[in-house]
Short mmCIF file of C-alpha atoms in Angstrom, two decimals:
data_model
loop_
_atom_site.label_atom_id
_atom_site.label_comp_id
_atom_site.label_asym_id
_atom_site.label_seq_id
_atom_site.Cartn_x
_atom_site.Cartn_y
_atom_site.Cartn_z
CA MET A 1 31.82 42.59 10.27
CA LEU A 2 28.43 43.53 8.85
CA ALA A 3 29.33 42.04 5.46
CA GLU A 4 30.28 38.71 7.10
CA TYR A 5 27.01 38.68 9.00
CA GLN A 6 25.11 39.36 5.77
CA LYS A 7 26.93 36.45 4.03
CA LEU A 8 26.07 34.12 6.92
CA LYS A 9 22.43 35.21 6.77
CA GLU A 10 22.36 34.52 3.01
CA LYS A 11 23.88 31.07 3.58
CA GLU A 12 21.32 30.37 6.29
CA LEU A 13 18.51 31.39 3.95
CA LEU A 14 19.94 29.19 1.19
CA PHE A 15 20.16 26.22 3.57
CA HIS A 16 16.60 26.87 4.70
CA LYS A 17 15.33 26.93 1.10
CA THR A 18 17.27 23.76 0.27
CA ILE A 19 15.84 21.96 3.31
CA GLN A 20 12.35 23.17 2.42
CA LYS A 21 12.67 21.77 -1.13
CA ALA A 22 13.95 18.46 0.24
CA ASN A 23 11.02 18.25 2.66
CA GLU A 24 8.56 18.87 -0.18
CA GLY A 25 10.16 16.02 -2.13
CA VAL A 26 9.85 13.75 0.90
CA LYS A 27 6.18 14.69 1.32
CA ASP A 28 5.52 13.77 -2.32
CA GLN A 29 7.29 10.45 -1.87
CA ARG A 30 5.31 9.72 1.28
CA LYS A 31 2.10 10.46 -0.61
CA GLU A 32 3.14 8.05 -3.37
CA VAL A 33 3.98 5.38 -0.79
CA ARG A 34 0.60 5.81 0.91
CA VAL A 35 -1.21 5.49 -2.42
CA ALA A 36 0.81 2.36 -3.25
CA GLN A 37 0.06 0.87 0.18
CA ARG A 38 -3.66 1.50 -0.22
CA GLN A 39 -3.62 -0.10 -3.67
CA LEU A 40 -1.74 -3.09 -2.29
CA ILE A 41 -4.31 -3.49 0.50
CA ILE A 42 -7.11 -3.34 -2.06
CA ASP A 43 -5.37 -5.88 -4.30
CA VAL A 44 -4.75 -8.25 -1.40
CA GLY A 45 -8.38 -7.89 -0.32
CA ASP A 46 -9.54 -8.69 -3.85
CA TYR A 47 -7.25 -11.71 -3.94
CA HIS A 48 -8.61 -12.98 -0.62
CA ALA A 49 -12.18 -12.45 -1.80
CA LYS A 50 -11.54 -14.43 -4.99
CA PHE A 51 -9.70 -17.12 -3.05
CA GLY A 52 -12.58 -17.31 -0.57
CA GLU A 53 -15.09 -17.72 -3.40
CA LEU A 54 -12.99 -20.52 -4.92
CA GLU A 55 -12.75 -22.25 -1.54
CA LYS A 56 -16.52 -21.93 -1.09
CA GLU A 57 -17.14 -23.44 -4.52
CA LYS A 58 -14.70 -26.25 -3.81
CA ALA A 59 -16.39 -27.02 -0.47
CA THR A 60 -19.81 -27.03 -2.14
CA GLU A 61 -18.56 -29.41 -4.82
CA GLN A 62 -17.05 -31.70 -2.19
CA ARG A 63 -20.37 -31.78 -0.29
CA LYS A 64 -22.20 -32.70 -3.49
CA VAL A 65 -19.73 -35.51 -4.16
CA LYS A 66 -20.15 -36.76 -0.58
CA VAL A 67 -23.95 -36.77 -0.90
CA ASP A 68 -23.74 -38.57 -4.25
CA ARG A 69 -21.46 -41.22 -2.77
CA LYS A 70 -23.89 -41.79 0.10
CA LYS A 71 -26.78 -42.15 -2.35
CA HIS A 72 -24.87 -44.68 -4.47
CA ALA A 73 -23.68 -46.59 -1.42
CA ALA A 74 -27.20 -46.98 -0.03
#
């Protein structure tokens, strides 16, 4: 009876260690995902900033063209 109990305790300890290792792996993966998400947010922000600058330049150019057309029309 005592030997069976000891075997069950050893199995329980083994399961506990296995679960603990799995949880550590999951934590590492979560960390990697968070880092990737942050990088993606930064990249998207950079893209929007560049796109915004291009749109600003395009709008400025269009205003210049409009002003030039008015000058030539007058």
